Each structure stands twice: as C-alpha cells, then as structure tokens.
Amino acid sequence: MQNTVRVCAALLCCLLLGGCGEFSFGAQNIEELLRAPRPTARQSAVQSALNEYLGETLQLKYPRTGTQTEPVVFADLDGDGTQEAAVLYTVESKGKNVHLAILEHDENGWAIREEVRGLSTEVVQLETASFWENSVQLLVGYANSNLLDKYLEVYDYREGTLYSVCKQPYQACFSGDVDADGVRELAVVSSSPGPGAMTLQVFAPGDAALEPVNSVTLSEMFESCTAVMPTRSGLVTGLVVDGTTANGSASCVIRCTKTGLMLVPQAAAETAFQRSRRSGALSLLRPTDLSGRGTVFVPEVGGRIQTLQSPNRFYHVEWVDYLKDDPSVRYGIYDAQYHYFMRLPVAWRGKISITSISESDWQIVREDISRLMCTVRLAPPDENAGTYYDAAHLAEHKVLVHVESSCSQAEQALIYTGMRVLD
C-alpha cells in the first residue's frame, strides 16, 4: 500500500509539474503516464529538437497496439543509408489531433524536415513495412477518444517530403506477402459507409501509392472486425478474419491467389463462419497458430461438457485448417476457466466424458470402453510433477498430465505434446 501511495504521489507531481524538465507529460491522462518509459538519450535528443522547433513542450502519443510500441521510431525511411526519426505527438497550440514529424540527423544534431496533422486524437496502431525497395513506410492507425472510429494512413518519406500513399477508415489490417507473389501487400478490413457487410481489400504498391487490387465481401453478420491474420497450408496462402457478432464472435477464411480472393469453403461461403460462431462467454477463444508453423486453425465449439464442480468450464473444440481442400482437424478439450487447449485423438470424439475430482483435478473417461484415459492436475509452479508430465505453464499454475497405460504410445505422445496455452 505504501508503494502504491508513493507511485500515485509521483504521478501527481508529474501532472502538476508538466512544464519542468525535458520529458514533460502535459495534461494527459494517467494511462499515458503509466505507459511512458524513461527515454533513451537519442529519443531525448529528438524530443528536445522538436520542442525547440515547436516553441513549446509536446506530449508523446504511445501506440496502443502494433509491432512498434514507442512514439519515436528510428528507421531508414528514404533508403539513403541513415536513420530518420518519426515522432507521434500532440501539442497544445495545434489542437487535440495527433501530429507526425520526421527529423533527420546531421553534424548539427536532429532537425525537423516534415510535420503533418494526423487523422484523429489517438494512436491505436503503429507499424513499419517496406512496400517499395530500399525504403520503409509508416502505417499509423488513428482513432477518436472512444476508439470506435478508426482511420488508417500509410506514409512514405522520400526526397525530404512525407506523402500519404493510402488513407481510409478501417477496423483491422495486415501487411505482408498476402498471395505469395514475392511482393508485400496491405490487407484492410473496413465497414461499408451505410448498412451492409464489411469488406476486406488488398492494396499493392504502384508507382507512387498503394493501389487496390482485390477485395472480398465478408458476412453481413459480422458487427466488427478484431483481427486479420495470415495463414498458410503447404503452398496455399490466405487470411483469417476474426470479428464480433450480435451474440459473440466468429471467423472466416480467405484463400489468396494472384488472380483474386476467395472465401472458403468455396461451395458454401458461410460454412466456416457459421461453424466457428462462439458465444460471448468464449470471447478469448480465437483462431490460433497451434503448431507455430504459420497455419492458423479456426476453433469450432462442439458443445459444453458439464461437471458438478464446473458446469461452464470445459468444451469440446475442433480446430480446422480450412485452406486444405479436405480440411484437417485437431480435436480436444478447451478449459475456458484457465484458457488452455488439451489435444486428444480424433478417434475419441463423441466417446468421452469428464469427471471433476476437485477444482484443480479432472479426468477423462472413454465411455465406449468404460476406461479412465488420463488425469489432469493444475498445480503450483514449484510442485514436483512426480508421475505426471509437466505439459504447460499458466500464469499462476502449471498443467500436469498423467496418461494411463490403456492409451497407445501414439495417443500418449499426442496428448503430452498437444497441450497449448492460448494467447
């Protein structure tokens, strides 16, 4: 408690003395303060140069998501062999909108070259990507104060000038080689201006801008998009779109080729979406790369497994790779309370029941042969595993598994290695 009081007092002092010192916070909210680390010497030098140019103290704007977590990014933006500094900030004299400045370094230090006004008041995402050879572009996702209205702008800095090469409302995006043609593209999910379905659009680099090349309309039952993820299965590449619906969430899978985008399965475009629909209680269960090899599997909830101790904890789940013509499936049990997946042999599907021994111990029984197959225990991190296999580690527990001898060696290996703590 004393430490908490000291931290709050220190933060209050920062707010009251915002004009003192080089790394000033101004009148921003406490969330910005808590996320602000101590700047490096290079960041401080850039900020000092920008403060001097502006004639007042700026407030750095930290991205809420994205691969770039700092408001000051150093990169060789124009491909001249030296790094420039890109800074996201607000300043009182220029209003509430975020501004983006580009600074270059020479023998006299850092000097501002370009400054532009951003599209809104918050930064939800910051990425860097190279759409053109020997240069780096900035992808900035802006949003209003409630983070509902989001706008994406892609900047290209060349010959001392900052150009906007793509600008549009968006909900989620991904940059990468979408269709395996050796060229980096930008995939953007955006809502329609009026009532109707969302659209996923792919942009490719043209002579001086990112130009739309392909698009596909998503299900009208999507209310919002929360993520766009690349996936691959063998030589086939695609995108998985995850989003919210009226009663929960769902996913769709898009196959990406040089000739276009195609929702899969092709015969029934809504099949993957319908089968992947999940209730609001399973909001943490999302498409995942289970193997770490780039294949994103879509979860399909088969049903809840009720036990006396935990009626809403365990679920049958099948994870499907829809890019395959004959989709491959990984079957198992999802623990919604502790958010991990236990893979089981597909042959067990529809033949098992779960018995909760306690809050921390549960068992799987094959009902068709009336045999106990395995026991799972949630244990403290320092507990000796004994005869159990240390299968996974959660935040405050580890998952121990004991497979009975009634299981074959192949079944034992699949269970022991198939445990996955989900993101």
Coordinates of N, CA and C in Angstrom, one line a residue, residues 35 51 84 141 155 193 215 230 254 270 292 332 352 372:
R35 N 2.3 4.2 -19.0 CA 2.9 3.5 -20.1 C 4.2 4.2 -20.6
N51 N 10.8 20.0 -29.5 CA 10.3 21.1 -28.6 C 10.8 22.4 -29.0
E84 N 16.1 8.0 -40.0 CA 15.4 9.2 -39.7 C 14.6 8.9 -38.4
G141 N -2.5 3.9 -37.3 CA -3.9 3.7 -37.1 C -4.4 4.8 -36.1
Y155 N 2.2 6.3 -44.7 CA 3.1 7.5 -45.1 C 4.4 6.9 -45.7
P193 N -19.9 2.4 -45.9 CA -20.4 3.7 -45.5 C -21.8 3.6 -44.9
S215 N -10.6 -7.4 -53.7 CA -11.5 -7.3 -52.5 C -12.4 -8.4 -52.4
P230 N -2.5 -13.7 -41.2 CA -2.0 -14.5 -42.3 C -2.0 -16.0 -41.9
I254 N -10.1 -16.8 -46.0 CA -10.0 -16.3 -47.3 C -8.7 -16.9 -48.0
E270 N -20.5 -19.5 -46.4 CA -20.8 -19.2 -45.0 C -20.5 -20.3 -44.0
G292 N 2.8 -23.3 -34.6 CA 3.9 -22.3 -34.7 C 4.6 -22.4 -36.1
G332 N -10.0 -31.7 -29.3 CA -9.6 -31.8 -27.9 C -10.6 -31.0 -27.0
I352 N -16.2 -39.6 -25.0 CA -15.5 -39.3 -23.7 C -16.5 -38.5 -22.8
L372 N -10.7 -45.2 -17.7 CA -10.0 -44.0 -17.5 C -8.8 -43.8 -18.4

